[in-house]
Structure formats: structure tokens, C-alpha cells
Short mmCIF file of C-alpha atoms in Angstrom, two decimals:
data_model
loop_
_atom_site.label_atom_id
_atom_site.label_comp_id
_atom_site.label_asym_id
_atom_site.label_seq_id
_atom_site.Cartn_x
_atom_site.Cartn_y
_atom_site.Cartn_z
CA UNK R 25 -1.19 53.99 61.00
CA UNK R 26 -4.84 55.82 60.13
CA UNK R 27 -7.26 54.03 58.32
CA UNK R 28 -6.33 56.03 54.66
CA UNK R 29 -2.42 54.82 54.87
CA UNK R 30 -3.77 51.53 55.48
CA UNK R 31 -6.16 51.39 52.61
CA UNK R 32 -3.29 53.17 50.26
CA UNK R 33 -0.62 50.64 51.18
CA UNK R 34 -2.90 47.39 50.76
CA UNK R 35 -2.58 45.50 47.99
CA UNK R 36 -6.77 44.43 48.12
CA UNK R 37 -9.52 46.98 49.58
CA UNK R 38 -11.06 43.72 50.92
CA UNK R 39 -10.89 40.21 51.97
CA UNK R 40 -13.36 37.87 52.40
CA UNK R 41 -13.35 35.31 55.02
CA UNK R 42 -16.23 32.71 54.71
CA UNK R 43 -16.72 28.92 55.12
CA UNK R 44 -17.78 26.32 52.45
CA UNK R 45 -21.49 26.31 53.53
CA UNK R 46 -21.91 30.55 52.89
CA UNK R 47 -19.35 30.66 49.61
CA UNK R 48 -22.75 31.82 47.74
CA UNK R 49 -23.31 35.04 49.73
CA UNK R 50 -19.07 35.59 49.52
CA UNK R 51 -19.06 35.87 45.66
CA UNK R 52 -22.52 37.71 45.97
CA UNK R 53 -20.55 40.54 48.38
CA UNK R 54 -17.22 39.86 45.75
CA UNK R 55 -18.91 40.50 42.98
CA UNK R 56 -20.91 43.69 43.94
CA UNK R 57 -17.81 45.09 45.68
CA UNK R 58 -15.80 44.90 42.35
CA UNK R 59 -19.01 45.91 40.26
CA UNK R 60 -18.51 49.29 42.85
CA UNK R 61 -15.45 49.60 41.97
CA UNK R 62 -13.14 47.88 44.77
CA UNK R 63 -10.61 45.42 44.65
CA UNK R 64 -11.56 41.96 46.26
CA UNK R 65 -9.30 38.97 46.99
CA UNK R 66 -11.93 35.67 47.78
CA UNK R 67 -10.93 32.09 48.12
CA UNK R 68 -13.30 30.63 45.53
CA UNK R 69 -12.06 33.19 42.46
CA UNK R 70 -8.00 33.70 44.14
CA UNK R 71 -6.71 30.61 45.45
CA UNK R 72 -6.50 28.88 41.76
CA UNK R 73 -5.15 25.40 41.39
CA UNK R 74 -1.15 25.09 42.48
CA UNK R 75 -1.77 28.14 44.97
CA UNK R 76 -0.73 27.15 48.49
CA UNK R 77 -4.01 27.94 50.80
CA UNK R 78 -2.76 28.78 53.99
CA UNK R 79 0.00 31.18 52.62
CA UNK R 80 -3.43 32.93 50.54
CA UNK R 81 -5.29 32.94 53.57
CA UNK R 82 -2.48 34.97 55.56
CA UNK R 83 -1.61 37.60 52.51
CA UNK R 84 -5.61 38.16 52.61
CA UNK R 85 -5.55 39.40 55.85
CA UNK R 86 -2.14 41.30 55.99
CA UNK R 87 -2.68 42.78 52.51
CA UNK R 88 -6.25 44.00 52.54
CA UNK R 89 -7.24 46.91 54.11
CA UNK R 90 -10.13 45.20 55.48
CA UNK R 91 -11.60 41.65 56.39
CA UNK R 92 -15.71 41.25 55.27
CA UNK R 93 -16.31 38.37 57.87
CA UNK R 94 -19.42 36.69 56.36
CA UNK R 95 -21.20 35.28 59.61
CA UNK R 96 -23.53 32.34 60.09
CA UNK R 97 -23.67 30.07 62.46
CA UNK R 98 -21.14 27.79 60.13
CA UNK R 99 -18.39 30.56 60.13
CA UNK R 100 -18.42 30.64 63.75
CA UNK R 101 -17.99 26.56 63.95
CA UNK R 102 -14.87 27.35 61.19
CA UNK R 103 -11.46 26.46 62.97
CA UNK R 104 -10.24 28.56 59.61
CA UNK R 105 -12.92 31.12 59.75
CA UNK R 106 -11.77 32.02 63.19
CA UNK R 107 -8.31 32.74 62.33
CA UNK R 108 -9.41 34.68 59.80
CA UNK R 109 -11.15 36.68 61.34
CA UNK R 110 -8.90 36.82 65.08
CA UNK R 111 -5.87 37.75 62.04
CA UNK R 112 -7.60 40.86 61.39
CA UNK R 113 -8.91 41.68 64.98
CA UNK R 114 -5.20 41.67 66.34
CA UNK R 115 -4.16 43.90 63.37
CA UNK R 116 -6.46 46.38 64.88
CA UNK R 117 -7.97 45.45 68.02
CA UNK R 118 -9.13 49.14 68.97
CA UNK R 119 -11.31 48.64 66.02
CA UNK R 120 -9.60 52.49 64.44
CA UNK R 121 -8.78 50.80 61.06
CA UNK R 122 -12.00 48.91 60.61
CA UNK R 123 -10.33 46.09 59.26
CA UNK R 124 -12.63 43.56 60.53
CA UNK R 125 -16.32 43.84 59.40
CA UNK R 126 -18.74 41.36 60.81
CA UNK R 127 -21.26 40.86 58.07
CA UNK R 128 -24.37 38.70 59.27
CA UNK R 129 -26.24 36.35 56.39
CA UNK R 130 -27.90 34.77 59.31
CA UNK R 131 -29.54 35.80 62.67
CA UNK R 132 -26.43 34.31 64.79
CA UNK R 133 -24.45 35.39 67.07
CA UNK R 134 -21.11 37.09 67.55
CA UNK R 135 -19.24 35.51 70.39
CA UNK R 136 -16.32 36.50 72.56
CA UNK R 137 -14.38 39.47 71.46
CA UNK R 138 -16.50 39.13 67.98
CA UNK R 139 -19.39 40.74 69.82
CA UNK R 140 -17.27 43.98 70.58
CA UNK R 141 -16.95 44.63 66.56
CA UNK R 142 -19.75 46.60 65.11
CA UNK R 143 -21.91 44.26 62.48
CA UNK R 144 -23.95 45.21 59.83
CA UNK R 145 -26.78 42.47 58.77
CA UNK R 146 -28.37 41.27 55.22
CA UNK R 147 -30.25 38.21 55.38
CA UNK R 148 -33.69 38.77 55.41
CA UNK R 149 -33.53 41.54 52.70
CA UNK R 150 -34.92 41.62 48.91
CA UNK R 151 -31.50 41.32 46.72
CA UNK R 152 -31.88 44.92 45.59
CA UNK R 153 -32.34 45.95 49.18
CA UNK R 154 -28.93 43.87 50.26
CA UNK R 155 -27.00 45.56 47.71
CA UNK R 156 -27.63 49.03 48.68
CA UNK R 157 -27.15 48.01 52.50
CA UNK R 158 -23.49 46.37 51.45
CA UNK R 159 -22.28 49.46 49.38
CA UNK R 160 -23.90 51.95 51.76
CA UNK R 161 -22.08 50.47 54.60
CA UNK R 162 -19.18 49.67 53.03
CA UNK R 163 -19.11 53.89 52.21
CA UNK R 164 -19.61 53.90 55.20
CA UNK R 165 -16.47 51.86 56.71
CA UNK R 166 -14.72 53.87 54.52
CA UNK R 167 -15.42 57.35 56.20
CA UNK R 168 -15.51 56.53 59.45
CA UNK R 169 -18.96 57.73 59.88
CA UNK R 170 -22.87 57.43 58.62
CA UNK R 171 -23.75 60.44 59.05
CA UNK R 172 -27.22 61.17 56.58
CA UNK R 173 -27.81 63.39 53.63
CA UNK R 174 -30.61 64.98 54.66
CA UNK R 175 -31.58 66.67 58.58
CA UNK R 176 -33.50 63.83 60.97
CA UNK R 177 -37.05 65.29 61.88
CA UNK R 178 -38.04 67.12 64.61
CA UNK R 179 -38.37 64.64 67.49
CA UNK R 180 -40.08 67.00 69.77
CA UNK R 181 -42.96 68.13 67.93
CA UNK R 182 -46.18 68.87 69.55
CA UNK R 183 -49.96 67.50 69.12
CA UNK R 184 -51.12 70.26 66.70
CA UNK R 185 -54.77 69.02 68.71
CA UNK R 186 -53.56 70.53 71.86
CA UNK R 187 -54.22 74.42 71.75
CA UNK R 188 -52.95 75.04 75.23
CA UNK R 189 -49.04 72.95 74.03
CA UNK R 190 -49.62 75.03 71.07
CA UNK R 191 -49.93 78.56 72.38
CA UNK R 192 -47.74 77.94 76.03
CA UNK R 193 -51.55 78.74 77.77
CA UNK R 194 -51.57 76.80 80.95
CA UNK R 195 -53.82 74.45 81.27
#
């Protein structure tokens, strides 16, 4: 199944695995994901009094199109963080679908099989700054590619000081 069949037959464009100790920067990424226009399913809005957690935590992963894993070092102590996240690495493990996307609030690191899945990073950033990184990568996810707007620069331009670079004269 491509990524677009995926996205078309799930029920949320995201989930959002997170522990207690980062449920601040989850409803930050909820909430600007749904301000942009996607549909979000996250433990602290979703799993309302008489839900039954686990059976939540196992729809999120089977019926979003992708997992945002939100990664400090407290995520990777989670028992439930890891399952999370290991859910939606075996429903793609060649990484094709992007359904898991390693999202760093912390300079930690991503152990084991973790490591192999591209990460994008926004702690250290102004808020501003963090939103355009999340939606920009998120578009991102979503094509399948970053390519840029506008052309890259010349990387192999010459001194203008240097006559003889300038004019081929050797020197």
C-alpha cells in the first residue's frame, strides 16, 4: 500500500505518541497540526473519561496514517511510549509510508532501530521558528521529498580576486 492509500483510508492524518512529562509540546504539535488543517487523535484531548486506554492507544496507531513520536529522554524510558512507537515501525519498517516520525523536543538520542528513522528536531527554536519547522516538515512527510522553492547557489564559484581563475591564464 503507497503512502496516499494509506493517508486516504486512515481515519486520523496523525497520532501522537508522548509520555506524561512532554504532554505540553504534544498539544503544542496537536494544536498547530489541526490549526493547518489535519486531523489529530492525542491522548490528553481523545481518551475522555470511560474510554478504555489501551484499546485508544492501538486504534491510534492502526488508524492514523502516521505516528509524531515526540522524543525526550522520558519517551525513550516509556514502556508505553515504546510500543507506540515499535506499533508504527512494524506497520512500515522500510520506512515507504512514513508512518513513524521521530520528533526531538530534546537533544537525546534515538536508540536501536529508532536511530534508522529519519528525525526532525525543535527544541532550541523561538515558537514562531518551531511552527514553521513542524508544518514545513510535516509538508514535507507528506510528499515524500524537500526538495526547495528556489535553485541552491553556485557552490563552485571562484575568488573574483584571482585574475588568472578568472580568465583560465595559467599561473
Amino acid at each position: 500500500m503507497d503512502a496516499e492509500s494509506t493517508e486516504s483510508a486512515a481515519r486520523w492524518d496523525f497520532f501522537i505518541s508522548y509520555t506524561a512529562a512532554d504532554r505540553e509540546w504534544a498539544e503544542w504539535i496537536a494544536w498547530h497540526l489541526e490549526v493547518a488543517g489535519y486531523t489529530v487523535l492525542v491522548q490528553a484531548w481523545d481518551f475522555v473519561p470511560g474510554s478504555h486506554w489501551a484499546s485508544r492507544m492501538d486504534e491510534g496507531i492502526r488508524a492514523c496514517a502516521r505516528t509524531l513520536a515526540v522524543l525526550s529522554r522520558a519517551y525513550l524510558r516509556s514502556v508505553y511510549g515504546q510500543a507506540e512507537w515499535e506499533g508504527a515501525y512494524q506497520a512500515d519498517p522500510a520506512g515507504f509510508a512514513r508512518r513513524l516520525v521521530p520528533v526531538r523536543v530534546e537533544d537525546c538520542p534515538r536508540p536501536g532501530l529508532l536511530g534508522g528513522v529519519v528525525s526532525f528536531d525543535l527544541f532550541g527554536l523561538a515558537a514562531d521558528e518551531a511552527r514553521t519547522r513542524l508544518l514545513a516538515q510535516i509538508a514535507a512527510i507528506r510528499r515524500g521529498r524537500d526538495k526547495p522553492a528556489a535553485e541552491p547557489p553556485f557552490p563552485g564559484g571562484a575568488p573574483a580576486a584571482d585574475p588568472s581563475r578568472a580568465t583560465g591564464t595559467p599561473r
